[in-house]
mmCIF file of C-alpha atoms in Angstrom:
data_model
loop_
_atom_site.group_PDB
_atom_site.id
_atom_site.type_symbol
_atom_site.label_atom_id
_atom_site.label_comp_id
_atom_site.label_asym_id
_atom_site.label_seq_id
_atom_site.Cartn_x
_atom_site.Cartn_y
_atom_site.Cartn_z
ATOM 1 C CA MET V 260 20.523 28.124 -9.726
ATOM 2 C CA LEU V 261 19.375 27.357 -6.187
ATOM 3 C CA ASP V 262 19.049 23.696 -5.238
ATOM 4 C CA TYR V 263 15.614 22.270 -5.883
ATOM 5 C CA PHE V 264 15.777 19.894 -2.926
ATOM 6 C CA ASN V 265 16.269 20.552 0.760
ATOM 7 C CA LEU V 266 18.118 17.819 2.696
ATOM 8 C CA THR V 267 17.250 16.699 6.239
ATOM 9 C CA ALA V 268 17.968 13.457 8.090
ATOM 10 C CA ILE V 269 17.155 11.517 11.237
ATOM 11 C CA SER V 270 19.418 8.938 12.841
ATOM 12 C CA LYS V 271 18.272 5.578 14.125
ATOM 13 C CA GLU V 272 19.108 6.741 17.655
ATOM 14 C CA ARG V 273 16.941 9.877 17.340
ATOM 15 C CA TYR V 274 14.144 8.205 15.436
ATOM 16 C CA ASN V 275 12.294 6.729 18.430
ATOM 17 C CA GLU V 276 12.086 10.225 19.937
ATOM 18 C CA LEU V 277 10.549 11.457 16.687
ATOM 19 C CA VAL V 278 7.967 8.657 16.768
ATOM 20 C CA LYS V 279 7.155 9.378 20.405
ATOM 21 C CA ASN V 280 6.495 13.036 19.537
ATOM 22 C CA ASN V 281 4.374 12.111 16.485
ATOM 23 C CA SER V 282 6.617 14.341 14.432
ATOM 24 C CA ASP V 283 8.218 14.398 11.003
ATOM 25 C CA LEU V 284 10.705 17.189 11.810
ATOM 26 C CA TYR V 285 14.064 15.739 10.778
ATOM 27 C CA ASP V 286 17.422 17.224 11.770
ATOM 28 C CA SER V 287 19.854 19.377 9.836
ATOM 29 C CA PRO V 288 22.252 17.222 7.790
ATOM 30 C CA ASP V 289 25.166 19.074 9.413
ATOM 31 C CA SER V 290 24.454 17.333 12.720
ATOM 32 C CA TYR V 291 25.377 14.026 11.062
ATOM 33 C CA GLY V 292 28.158 15.288 8.814
ATOM 34 C CA LEU V 293 26.068 14.875 5.666
ATOM 35 C CA SER V 294 26.454 17.158 2.655
ATOM 36 C CA TYR V 295 24.320 17.604 -0.442
ATOM 37 C CA SER V 296 24.744 18.763 -4.012
ATOM 38 C CA GLU V 297 22.771 18.517 -7.225
ATOM 39 C CA LYS V 298 23.742 18.936 -10.860
ATOM 40 C CA LYS V 299 21.292 19.739 -13.644
ATOM 41 C CA LEU V 300 22.058 17.838 -16.834
ATOM 42 C CA GLU V 301 19.179 18.575 -19.195
ATOM 43 C CA GLY V 302 15.466 19.279 -19.537
ATOM 44 C CA ASN V 303 13.260 22.344 -19.205
ATOM 45 C CA GLY V 304 10.920 21.260 -16.393
ATOM 46 C CA SER V 305 7.980 20.536 -18.697
ATOM 47 C CA ALA V 306 5.743 17.460 -18.559
ATOM 48 C CA ASN V 307 7.588 15.962 -21.520
ATOM 49 C CA SER V 308 11.085 17.108 -20.575
ATOM 50 C CA PRO V 309 11.555 17.419 -16.804
ATOM 51 C CA TYR V 310 14.825 18.716 -15.409
ATOM 52 C CA ARG V 311 17.218 15.792 -15.106
ATOM 53 C CA LEU V 312 19.228 16.191 -11.909
ATOM 54 C CA VAL V 313 21.987 14.091 -10.408
ATOM 55 C CA VAL V 314 21.674 14.304 -6.634
ATOM 56 C CA SER V 315 24.742 13.559 -4.494
ATOM 57 C CA ILE V 316 24.775 12.901 -0.742
ATOM 58 C CA GLN V 317 28.007 12.282 1.145
ATOM 59 C CA ASN V 318 28.822 11.279 4.701
ATOM 60 C CA ASN V 319 31.797 13.492 5.565
ATOM 61 C CA SER V 320 32.118 12.202 9.120
ATOM 62 C CA GLU V 321 34.132 9.364 10.616
ATOM 63 C CA LYS V 322 30.957 7.715 11.898
ATOM 64 C CA THR V 323 28.566 5.458 10.003
ATOM 65 C CA PHE V 324 25.167 7.073 9.505
ATOM 66 C CA GLU V 325 22.183 4.791 9.963
ATOM 67 C CA GLY V 326 18.754 6.321 9.673
ATOM 68 C CA ILE V 327 16.550 8.028 7.099
ATOM 69 C CA ILE V 328 17.592 10.789 4.681
ATOM 70 C CA ARG V 329 14.897 13.024 3.212
ATOM 71 C CA LEU V 330 14.877 15.332 0.199
ATOM 72 C CA GLU V 331 11.996 17.809 0.080
ATOM 73 C CA LEU V 332 10.803 19.912 -2.834
ATOM 74 C CA GLY V 333 8.568 22.918 -2.263
ATOM 75 C CA ASP V 334 7.816 26.490 -3.220
ATOM 76 C CA HIS V 335 7.467 28.569 -0.081
ATOM 77 C CA THR V 336 6.329 31.746 -1.816
ATOM 78 C CA TYR V 337 2.781 30.474 -1.434
ATOM 79 C CA ALA V 338 1.485 31.109 2.074
ATOM 80 C CA CYS V 339 -1.795 29.201 2.185
ATOM 81 C CA PRO V 340 -1.704 25.372 2.503
ATOM 82 C CA GLU V 341 -5.196 25.222 0.978
ATOM 83 C CA ASP V 342 -3.649 26.429 -2.293
ATOM 84 C CA ILE V 343 -1.816 23.105 -2.699
ATOM 85 C CA SER V 344 -3.257 19.884 -4.131
ATOM 86 C CA PHE V 345 -1.044 16.824 -3.687
ATOM 87 C CA TYR V 346 -0.773 13.764 -5.860
ATOM 88 C CA LEU V 347 0.966 10.556 -4.793
ATOM 89 C CA PRO V 348 -0.526 8.069 -7.287
ATOM 90 C CA GLY V 349 -2.494 5.298 -5.643
ATOM 91 C CA PHE V 350 -2.270 6.931 -2.214
ATOM 92 C CA MET V 351 -2.995 10.684 -2.042
ATOM 93 C CA TYR V 352 -5.313 12.697 -4.315
ATOM 94 C CA GLY V 353 -5.549 16.350 -3.288
ATOM 95 C CA THR V 354 -5.995 15.866 0.460
ATOM 96 C CA ASN V 355 -8.052 12.648 0.303
ATOM 97 C CA CYS V 356 -10.985 14.710 1.649
ATOM 98 C CA GLY V 357 -8.929 15.867 4.638
ATOM 99 C CA ASP V 358 -11.197 18.891 5.006
ATOM 100 C CA LYS V 359 -14.322 16.729 5.298
ATOM 101 C CA PRO V 360 -15.824 14.998 8.401
ATOM 102 C CA TRP V 361 -13.528 12.109 9.286
ATOM 103 C CA LYS V 362 -14.955 10.183 12.256
ATOM 104 C CA VAL V 363 -16.226 7.343 10.110
ATOM 105 C CA ASP V 364 -15.920 3.566 10.178
ATOM 106 C CA CYS V 365 -13.722 3.109 7.082
ATOM 107 C CA LYS V 366 -10.486 5.028 7.546
ATOM 108 C CA PHE V 367 -8.049 6.099 4.868
ATOM 109 C CA PRO V 368 -5.185 8.649 4.904
ATOM 110 C CA ARG V 369 -6.506 12.208 5.125
ATOM 111 C CA LEU V 370 -4.263 15.254 4.832
ATOM 112 C CA ARG V 371 -5.086 18.223 7.106
ATOM 113 C CA SER V 372 -2.435 20.916 7.495
ATOM 114 C CA SER V 373 -3.338 21.818 11.105
ATOM 115 C CA VAL V 374 -2.659 18.313 12.528
ATOM 116 C CA THR V 375 1.132 18.526 12.747
ATOM 117 C CA ALA V 376 1.678 16.010 15.562
ATOM 118 C CA PRO V 377 -1.025 13.390 14.951
ATOM 119 C CA SER V 378 -1.827 11.011 17.790
ATOM 120 C CA ASP V 379 -3.842 7.821 17.448
ATOM 121 C CA SER V 380 -6.943 9.746 18.512
ATOM 122 C CA ASP V 381 -6.518 11.875 15.359
ATOM 123 C CA CYS V 382 -6.323 8.874 13.031
ATOM 124 C CA PRO V 383 -6.555 9.224 10.044
ATOM 125 C CA LEU V 384 -5.830 13.000 10.056
ATOM 126 C CA SER V 385 -2.262 14.236 9.618
ATOM 127 C CA SER V 386 -0.432 17.165 8.025
ATOM 128 C CA PHE V 387 2.141 14.724 6.637
ATOM 129 C CA TYR V 388 2.194 11.283 5.103
ATOM 130 C CA MET V 389 5.221 9.142 4.293
ATOM 131 C CA VAL V 390 5.058 5.745 2.554
ATOM 132 C CA ARG V 391 7.399 3.088 1.277
ATOM 133 C CA SER V 392 7.778 3.450 -2.472
ATOM 134 C CA ASP V 393 5.873 0.304 -3.405
ATOM 135 C CA ARG V 394 2.714 1.712 -1.794
ATOM 136 C CA LEU V 395 2.393 3.990 -4.838
ATOM 137 C CA SER V 396 1.398 2.997 -8.364
ATOM 138 C CA HIS V 397 4.032 5.334 -9.893
ATOM 139 C CA PRO V 398 7.343 6.434 -8.286
ATOM 140 C CA CYS V 399 6.591 10.152 -8.071
ATOM 141 C CA SER V 400 5.299 12.938 -5.838
ATOM 142 C CA LEU V 401 3.563 15.924 -7.432
ATOM 143 C CA MET V 402 1.529 18.941 -6.416
ATOM 144 C CA PHE V 403 -0.616 21.578 -8.068
ATOM 145 C CA ILE V 404 -0.060 25.086 -6.725
ATOM 146 C CA LYS V 405 -3.047 27.379 -7.132
ATOM 147 C CA SER V 406 -1.969 31.020 -7.445
ATOM 148 C CA ASP V 407 -1.808 33.946 -9.856
ATOM 149 C CA SER V 408 0.660 31.780 -11.794
ATOM 150 C CA PRO V 409 -0.585 28.234 -11.133
ATOM 151 C CA LYS V 410 1.803 25.377 -11.812
ATOM 152 C CA ILE V 411 2.715 21.736 -11.319
ATOM 153 C CA LEU V 412 5.748 21.045 -9.143
ATOM 154 C CA GLY V 413 7.122 17.605 -8.350
ATOM 155 C CA PHE V 414 9.487 14.851 -9.380
ATOM 156 C CA HIS V 415 9.977 11.201 -10.159
ATOM 157 C CA THR V 416 12.875 8.900 -9.335
ATOM 158 C CA ARG V 417 13.554 5.199 -9.058
ATOM 159 C CA PRO V 418 11.706 3.682 -6.093
ATOM 160 C CA TYR V 419 14.706 2.052 -4.403
ATOM 161 C CA TYR V 420 18.440 2.535 -4.030
ATOM 162 C CA SER V 421 20.654 0.064 -5.817
ATOM 163 C CA GLU V 422 24.230 -0.206 -6.974
ATOM 164 C CA LYS V 423 25.000 -3.573 -8.537
ATOM 165 C CA ASP V 424 22.098 -5.053 -6.579
ATOM 166 C CA PHE V 425 19.072 -3.844 -4.655
ATOM 167 C CA ILE V 426 20.070 -2.235 -1.357
ATOM 168 C CA GLN V 427 17.051 -0.554 0.243
ATOM 169 C CA TYR V 428 13.562 0.688 -0.547
ATOM 170 C CA GLY V 429 13.041 4.415 -0.788
ATOM 171 C CA GLY V 430 9.942 6.342 0.200
ATOM 172 C CA PHE V 431 7.714 9.171 -0.994
ATOM 173 C CA CYS V 432 6.042 11.819 1.123
ATOM 174 C CA CYS V 433 3.992 14.994 1.247
ATOM 175 C CA ASN V 434 3.520 17.675 3.899
ATOM 176 C CA ALA V 435 0.545 20.055 3.772
ATOM 177 C CA GLU V 436 1.856 22.334 6.511
ATOM 178 C CA ARG V 437 5.289 22.752 4.868
ATOM 179 C CA LYS V 438 3.738 22.677 1.371
ATOM 180 C CA SER V 439 6.224 20.105 0.095
ATOM 181 C CA VAL V 440 6.656 16.729 -1.529
ATOM 182 C CA GLY V 441 9.672 14.530 -0.969
ATOM 183 C CA TYR V 442 11.700 11.364 -1.256
ATOM 184 C CA THR V 443 13.550 9.366 1.386
ATOM 185 C CA PHE V 444 16.568 7.083 1.319
ATOM 186 C CA GLY V 445 15.299 4.466 3.711
ATOM 187 C CA TYR V 446 11.583 4.860 4.286
ATOM 188 C CA GLU V 447 8.738 5.476 6.690
ATOM 189 C CA ASN V 448 5.103 4.455 6.779
ATOM 190 C CA ALA V 449 4.071 7.437 8.860
ATOM 191 C CA PRO V 450 2.241 8.481 10.902
ATOM 192 C CA TRP V 451 0.562 5.087 10.371
ATOM 193 C CA LEU V 452 0.737 2.167 7.971
ATOM 194 C CA PHE V 453 -2.634 1.690 6.265
ATOM 195 C CA VAL V 454 -2.843 -1.964 5.281
ATOM 196 C CA GLN V 455 -6.543 -1.431 4.630
ATOM 197 C CA SER V 456 -9.379 0.580 6.142
ATOM 198 C CA HIS V 457 -9.771 -1.709 9.142
ATOM 199 C CA MET V 458 -6.115 -2.652 9.610
ATOM 200 C CA ILE V 459 -3.967 0.355 10.534
ATOM 201 C CA LEU V 460 -0.559 -0.405 12.033
ATOM 202 C CA PRO V 461 1.807 1.815 14.076
ATOM 203 C CA ARG V 462 4.697 3.720 12.573
ATOM 204 C CA GLN V 463 7.551 1.348 11.716
ATOM 205 C CA THR V 464 10.676 1.506 13.886
ATOM 206 C CA SER V 465 12.893 -1.264 12.502
ATOM 207 C CA GLY V 466 14.167 -2.543 9.169
ATOM 208 C CA ASN V 467 13.535 0.761 7.376
ATOM 209 C CA TYR V 468 16.896 2.493 7.797
ATOM 210 C CA PHE V 469 19.500 3.505 5.222
ATOM 211 C CA THR V 470 23.243 3.231 5.901
ATOM 212 C CA LEU V 471 26.047 5.550 4.789
ATOM 213 C CA LYS V 472 29.554 4.530 5.794
ATOM 214 C CA PRO V 473 32.194 7.146 6.685
ATOM 215 C CA HIS V 474 33.013 9.263 3.604
ATOM 216 C CA GLN V 475 30.644 7.196 1.432
ATOM 217 C CA LYS V 476 28.921 9.080 -1.378
ATOM 218 C CA ILE V 477 25.697 8.074 -3.121
ATOM 219 C CA GLU V 478 24.151 9.453 -6.301
ATOM 220 C CA GLN V 479 20.696 9.153 -7.821
ATOM 221 C CA GLU V 480 18.902 10.760 -10.759
ATOM 222 C CA PHE V 481 15.777 12.826 -10.135
ATOM 223 C CA PHE V 482 13.460 14.271 -12.770
ATOM 224 C CA VAL V 483 11.854 17.526 -11.646
ATOM 225 C CA TYR V 484 8.619 18.949 -13.080
ATOM 226 C CA ASP V 485 8.035 22.694 -12.824
ATOM 227 C CA TYR V 486 5.535 23.894 -15.427
ATOM 228 C CA ALA V 487 2.544 26.207 -15.760
ATOM 229 C CA ALA V 488 -0.859 24.536 -15.406
ATOM 230 C CA SER V 489 -4.415 25.805 -15.291
ATOM 231 C CA SER V 490 -5.780 22.968 -13.101
ATOM 232 C CA PRO V 491 -4.716 19.830 -11.182
ATOM 233 C CA ILE V 492 -5.806 17.748 -14.182
ATOM 234 C CA GLU V 493 -2.587 18.765 -15.923
ATOM 235 C CA ILE V 494 -0.698 16.576 -13.444
ATOM 236 C CA HIS V 495 -1.669 13.691 -15.726
ATOM 237 C CA LYS V 496 0.727 14.993 -18.366
ATOM 238 C CA ALA V 497 3.557 14.284 -15.930
ATOM 239 C CA ILE V 498 2.058 10.944 -14.910
ATOM 240 C CA LYS V 499 2.111 9.844 -18.556
ATOM 241 C CA ASN V 500 5.794 10.764 -18.730
ATOM 242 C CA VAL V 501 6.489 8.799 -15.518
ATOM 243 C CA TYR V 502 4.672 5.766 -16.896
ATOM 244 C CA GLU V 503 6.699 5.829 -20.085
ATOM 245 C CA ALA V 504 9.926 6.192 -18.101
ATOM 246 C CA TYR V 505 9.389 3.060 -15.997
ATOM 247 C CA HIS V 506 6.994 0.824 -17.896
ATOM 248 C CA GLU V 507 8.392 -2.459 -19.164
ATOM 249 C CA SER V 508 6.411 -4.135 -21.914
ATOM 250 C CA PRO V 509 5.284 -7.673 -21.039
ATOM 251 C CA ARG V 510 7.667 -10.361 -22.188
ATOM 252 C CA LYS V 511 6.133 -12.797 -24.637
ATOM 253 C CA CYS V 512 6.866 -16.116 -22.956
ATOM 254 C CA SER V 513 4.445 -18.333 -24.837
ATOM 255 C CA THR V 514 1.571 -18.293 -27.272
ATOM 256 C CA VAL V 515 -2.033 -17.960 -26.086
ATOM 257 C CA ALA V 516 -2.611 -21.591 -27.039
ATOM 258 C CA ASP V 517 0.373 -22.760 -24.958
ATOM 259 C CA ALA V 518 -0.769 -20.679 -21.983
ATOM 260 C CA ILE V 519 -4.267 -22.179 -22.127
ATOM 261 C CA LYS V 520 -2.782 -25.661 -22.319
ATOM 262 C CA ASP V 521 -0.369 -25.135 -19.410
ATOM 263 C CA LEU V 522 -2.934 -23.538 -17.098
ATOM 264 C CA SER V 523 -5.843 -25.854 -17.819
ATOM 265 C CA LEU V 524 -3.716 -29.011 -17.523
ATOM 266 C CA ALA V 525 -2.309 -27.828 -14.186
ATOM 267 C CA ILE V 526 -5.849 -27.242 -12.882
ATOM 268 C CA CYS V 527 -6.984 -30.607 -14.247
ATOM 269 C CA ASP V 528 -4.035 -32.548 -12.809
ATOM 270 C CA TYR V 529 -3.586 -30.797 -9.450
ATOM 271 C CA ALA V 530 -6.628 -28.706 -8.445
ATOM 272 C CA TRP V 531 -9.551 -31.101 -8.994
ATOM 273 C CA LEU V 532 -11.110 -32.436 -5.778
ATOM 274 C CA PRO V 533 -13.128 -35.525 -6.781
ATOM 275 C CA ALA V 534 -14.825 -36.018 -3.402
ATOM 276 C CA GLN V 535 -16.197 -32.450 -3.439
ATOM 277 C CA LYS V 536 -16.718 -32.316 -7.213
ATOM 278 C CA CYS V 537 -15.127 -28.866 -7.320
ATOM 279 C CA TYR V 538 -11.679 -27.311 -7.616
ATOM 280 C CA SER V 539 -9.229 -26.216 -4.935
ATOM 281 C CA GLY V 540 -8.640 -22.493 -4.511
ATOM 282 C CA PHE V 541 -5.018 -22.998 -3.480
ATOM 283 C CA VAL V 542 -2.732 -25.937 -4.212
ATOM 284 C CA ARG V 543 0.521 -25.997 -2.265
ATOM 285 C CA GLU V 544 3.615 -28.080 -2.773
ATOM 286 C CA ASP V 545 4.039 -29.784 0.576
ATOM 287 C CA GLY V 546 7.296 -31.711 0.383
ATOM 288 C CA PHE V 547 7.696 -35.426 -0.282
ATOM 289 C CA ASP V 548 6.463 -38.584 1.406
ATOM 290 C CA SER V 549 8.652 -41.501 2.514
ATOM 291 C CA THR V 550 8.641 -42.978 -0.996
ATOM 292 C CA GLY V 551 9.827 -39.747 -2.579
ATOM 293 C CA LYS V 552 6.429 -38.885 -4.059
ATOM 294 C CA GLU V 553 5.562 -35.197 -4.035
ATOM 295 C CA LYS V 554 2.805 -34.190 -1.606
ATOM 296 C CA PHE V 555 0.247 -31.398 -1.929
ATOM 297 C CA SER V 556 -2.113 -29.590 0.427
ATOM 298 C CA TYR V 557 -5.329 -27.865 -0.592
ATOM 299 C CA ASN V 558 -7.678 -25.089 0.461
ATOM 300 C CA VAL V 559 -11.197 -26.462 0.180
ATOM 301 C CA ILE V 560 -13.456 -23.387 -0.013
ATOM 302 C CA PRO V 561 -16.329 -24.543 -2.215
ATOM 303 C CA SER V 562 -18.788 -22.199 -3.873
ATOM 304 C CA ILE V 563 -21.157 -22.579 -6.783
ATOM 305 C CA SER V 564 -19.358 -19.771 -8.600
ATOM 306 C CA TRP V 565 -16.476 -17.501 -7.704
ATOM 307 C CA THR V 566 -14.337 -19.771 -5.529
ATOM 308 C CA ASN V 567 -13.704 -22.937 -7.469
ATOM 309 C CA GLY V 568 -17.159 -23.544 -8.888
ATOM 310 C CA ILE V 569 -18.450 -22.671 -12.329
ATOM 311 C CA VAL V 570 -15.991 -19.804 -12.877
ATOM 312 C CA VAL V 571 -13.355 -22.548 -13.091
ATOM 313 C CA ALA V 572 -15.523 -25.267 -14.620
ATOM 314 C CA TYR V 573 -16.742 -23.218 -17.596
ATOM 315 C CA PRO V 574 -13.285 -22.221 -18.934
ATOM 316 C CA GLN V 575 -12.079 -25.770 -18.221
ATOM 317 C CA LEU V 576 -14.982 -27.068 -20.307
ATOM 318 C CA ARG V 577 -13.916 -24.870 -23.211
ATOM 319 C CA ALA V 578 -10.251 -25.825 -22.799
ATOM 320 C CA ALA V 579 -11.189 -29.518 -22.835
ATOM 321 C CA LYS V 580 -12.754 -29.055 -26.249
ATOM 322 C CA LEU V 581 -9.717 -27.176 -27.535
ATOM 323 C CA LEU V 582 -7.293 -29.810 -26.221
ATOM 324 C CA ASN V 583 -9.540 -32.828 -26.840
ATOM 325 C CA ASN V 584 -9.055 -33.793 -23.186
ATOM 326 C CA GLN V 585 -11.807 -36.103 -21.932
ATOM 327 C CA LYS V 586 -10.597 -36.100 -18.314
ATOM 328 C CA MET V 587 -10.774 -32.302 -18.194
ATOM 329 C CA ARG V 588 -14.252 -32.343 -19.734
ATOM 330 C CA GLU V 589 -15.583 -34.908 -17.249
ATOM 331 C CA GLN V 590 -14.335 -32.864 -14.310
ATOM 332 C CA ALA V 591 -15.973 -29.665 -15.571
ATOM 333 C CA LEU V 592 -19.277 -31.419 -16.306
ATOM 334 C CA ALA V 593 -19.231 -33.125 -12.898
ATOM 335 C CA CYS V 594 -18.740 -29.784 -11.143
ATOM 336 C CA ILE V 595 -21.582 -28.066 -13.002
ATOM 337 C CA GLN V 596 -23.971 -31.029 -12.839
ATOM 338 C CA ASN V 597 -23.397 -31.490 -9.100
ATOM 339 C CA ILE V 598 -24.487 -27.900 -8.485
ATOM 340 C CA VAL V 599 -27.502 -28.134 -10.795
ATOM 341 C CA ASP V 600 -28.647 -31.443 -9.255
ATOM 342 C CA ASN V 601 -28.161 -30.586 -5.584
ATOM 343 C CA SER V 602 -27.916 -26.882 -4.756
ATOM 344 C CA MET V 603 -31.481 -25.668 -5.317
ATOM 345 C CA ASN V 604 -33.335 -24.422 -2.238
ATOM 346 C CA LYS V 605 -36.928 -25.387 -3.040
ATOM 347 C CA ASN V 606 -38.321 -22.881 -0.536
ATOM 348 C CA SER V 607 -36.857 -19.893 -2.392
ATOM 349 C CA SER V 608 -36.087 -21.300 -5.875
ATOM 350 C CA LEU V 609 -32.549 -19.986 -5.412
ATOM 351 C CA PRO V 610 -29.382 -22.085 -5.147
ATOM 352 C CA TYR V 611 -27.429 -22.505 -1.954
ATOM 353 C CA GLU V 612 -24.043 -20.927 -2.644
ATOM 354 C CA SER V 613 -21.777 -23.369 -0.827
ATOM 355 C CA PHE V 614 -21.594 -26.733 0.837
ATOM 356 C CA ASP V 615 -19.867 -28.035 3.923
ATOM 357 C CA LYS V 616 -19.599 -31.621 5.170
ATOM 358 C CA GLY V 617 -21.970 -32.762 2.455
ATOM 359 C CA LYS V 618 -24.646 -30.196 3.298
ATOM 360 C CA TRP V 619 -25.649 -27.367 0.977
ATOM 361 C CA THR V 620 -25.769 -24.015 2.768
ATOM 362 C CA CYS V 621 -25.846 -20.207 2.463
ATOM 363 C CA ARG V 622 -23.145 -20.042 5.117
ATOM 364 C CA GLY V 623 -20.072 -20.005 2.901
ATOM 365 C CA TRP V 624 -16.662 -19.057 4.271
ATOM 366 C CA TRP V 625 -17.557 -15.403 3.566
ATOM 367 C CA TYR V 626 -20.795 -15.543 5.610
ATOM 368 C CA ASP V 627 -19.615 -13.641 8.699
ATOM 369 C CA GLY V 628 -18.508 -10.713 6.550
ATOM 370 C CA MET V 629 -22.037 -10.109 5.241
ATOM 371 C CA HIS V 630 -24.486 -7.550 6.639
ATOM 372 C CA ASN V 631 -27.376 -10.002 6.278
ATOM 373 C CA GLY V 632 -27.418 -13.750 5.908
ATOM 374 C CA GLY V 633 -29.234 -15.403 3.028
ATOM 375 C CA HIS V 634 -28.960 -16.193 -0.650
ATOM 376 C CA SER V 635 -26.607 -13.856 -2.510
ATOM 377 C CA ALA V 636 -27.923 -12.352 -5.755
ATOM 378 C CA TYR V 637 -24.326 -11.719 -6.798
ATOM 379 C CA LEU V 638 -23.251 -15.356 -6.504
ATOM 380 C CA ASP V 639 -26.491 -16.816 -7.821
ATOM 381 C CA GLY V 640 -26.579 -14.400 -10.745
ATOM 382 C CA GLN V 641 -22.960 -15.090 -11.585
ATOM 383 C CA PHE V 642 -23.599 -18.825 -11.585
ATOM 384 C CA VAL V 643 -26.602 -18.481 -13.897
ATOM 385 C CA TYR V 644 -24.619 -16.269 -16.284
ATOM 386 C CA TYR V 645 -21.829 -18.840 -16.657
ATOM 387 C CA LEU V 646 -24.330 -21.715 -16.703
ATOM 388 C CA LEU V 647 -26.093 -20.189 -19.722
ATOM 389 C CA ASN V 648 -22.727 -19.690 -21.429
ATOM 390 C CA ALA V 649 -21.848 -23.312 -20.733
ATOM 391 C CA TYR V 650 -25.287 -24.433 -21.988
ATOM 392 C CA GLN V 651 -24.834 -22.529 -25.247
ATOM 393 C CA PHE V 652 -21.291 -23.857 -25.716
ATOM 394 C CA GLU V 653 -22.385 -27.445 -25.186
ATOM 395 C CA LYS V 654 -25.379 -27.017 -27.501
ATOM 396 C CA GLU V 655 -23.156 -25.649 -30.270
ATOM 397 C CA ASN V 656 -21.000 -28.764 -29.885
ATOM 398 C CA GLY V 657 -23.859 -31.268 -30.033
ATOM 399 C CA THR V 658 -24.950 -31.766 -26.406
ATOM 400 C CA VAL V 659 -28.126 -30.223 -24.949
ATOM 401 C CA HIS V 660 -28.470 -30.015 -21.144
ATOM 402 C CA GLU V 661 -32.177 -29.303 -20.643
ATOM 403 C CA ASN V 662 -31.874 -29.390 -16.859
ATOM 404 C CA TRP V 663 -29.224 -26.632 -16.999
ATOM 405 C CA LEU V 664 -31.648 -24.400 -18.861
ATOM 406 C CA LEU V 665 -34.492 -25.233 -16.457
ATOM 407 C CA PHE V 666 -32.246 -24.401 -13.489
ATOM 408 C CA ALA V 667 -31.356 -20.996 -15.000
ATOM 409 C CA LYS V 668 -35.030 -20.207 -15.762
ATOM 410 C CA THR V 669 -36.058 -21.091 -12.201
ATOM 411 C CA VAL V 670 -33.438 -18.806 -10.608
ATOM 412 C CA ILE V 671 -34.095 -15.884 -12.967
ATOM 413 C CA SER V 672 -37.848 -16.107 -12.317
ATOM 414 C CA SER V 673 -37.191 -16.018 -8.583
ATOM 415 C CA PHE V 674 -34.990 -12.962 -9.025
ATOM 416 C CA GLU V 675 -37.740 -11.172 -10.935
ATOM 417 C CA ARG V 676 -40.328 -11.899 -8.221
ATOM 418 C CA ALA V 677 -37.993 -10.610 -5.503
ATOM 419 C CA ARG V 678 -37.194 -7.208 -7.008
ATOM 420 C CA ASN V 679 -37.824 -4.237 -4.742
ATOM 421 C CA ARG V 680 -39.063 -0.758 -5.675
ATOM 422 C CA ALA V 681 -35.535 0.340 -6.608
ATOM 423 C CA GLY V 682 -35.265 -2.533 -9.057
ATOM 424 C CA GLU V 683 -32.734 -4.405 -6.912
#
């Protein structure tokens, strides 16, 4: 049987030249004294029983290799790149619309086989993409090959190299021009690192290398899929197998009741901000003072709902009942009542969503990220939803808050009056 994988490598010394040329063309392993072998142990290549291979790479030279080692899997009997659909879960689906218009504001990785040396002016088009393993949701690279005998070809393997302990992240890749998927010892985020659509960083040139000492040999198991398939949808059969191979069931650390108690008490004891009558979004341990008492620092980002308002107060109110904790109950009621008493904008009959320096305002910390300033239906609607839940909970337990209900009615009526022709 011919080897499934093709080995190439690039040394740390040669890597900067590769980056400068916007290339992913690695060198022959012979130039670094590296050799490769693979041994098939079991399996038939199907979605449920992939070929189990042990891959061996050895440095036969007297010089330490430091760089990136790549294994590529492809079927070069298919001439047309458009016949290949790639799948790197959580990162690449088909070509991520690489054949569509791409000069748009929100950028994401797009695979186009003709762009083999992508410059920044081409971003986000490239014929190849390489990512550190933890950028994917599953540690695998797969492709659907459309032909007279269509099939799924690909593999999964553990996402990092380890012996007794973790040594280095690996990486996964695809190349539309070479019609291949692959894995790297060491890793690249290439040709760019997409943190998000408006934060795209240059190709990494440090901290991503793998080391092989003279005559050192490494081994790793790979599971290769090679099965007939009528459409790309049949990739999901392999994905299910990958999930089952790596999934660890959650450990049961405590009961639901204990978890509620631990979380709600921590919020009650550490996150309540009495001066603001809301909760802190982040509580940080900040060392100790001169008397040995532990200090804390807080993010104060008040909102009526999603940051530290009623979305915290309502579950705390329920937990207080469960735990018979009066302090917890008083905090939750104070948070809700403060918003009901003070947030209403009488000009619009909608609540201000935040407050700063004692003044209620629509200019919350998220304001500059909005297309238009003003009251947010999302935040106001969310507050009313939880307020009505809190009202019903209190009523069922013997306390009726008429002003809560009046507040909700006022906001909902304002929403109804402000609907546009599309019902928004």
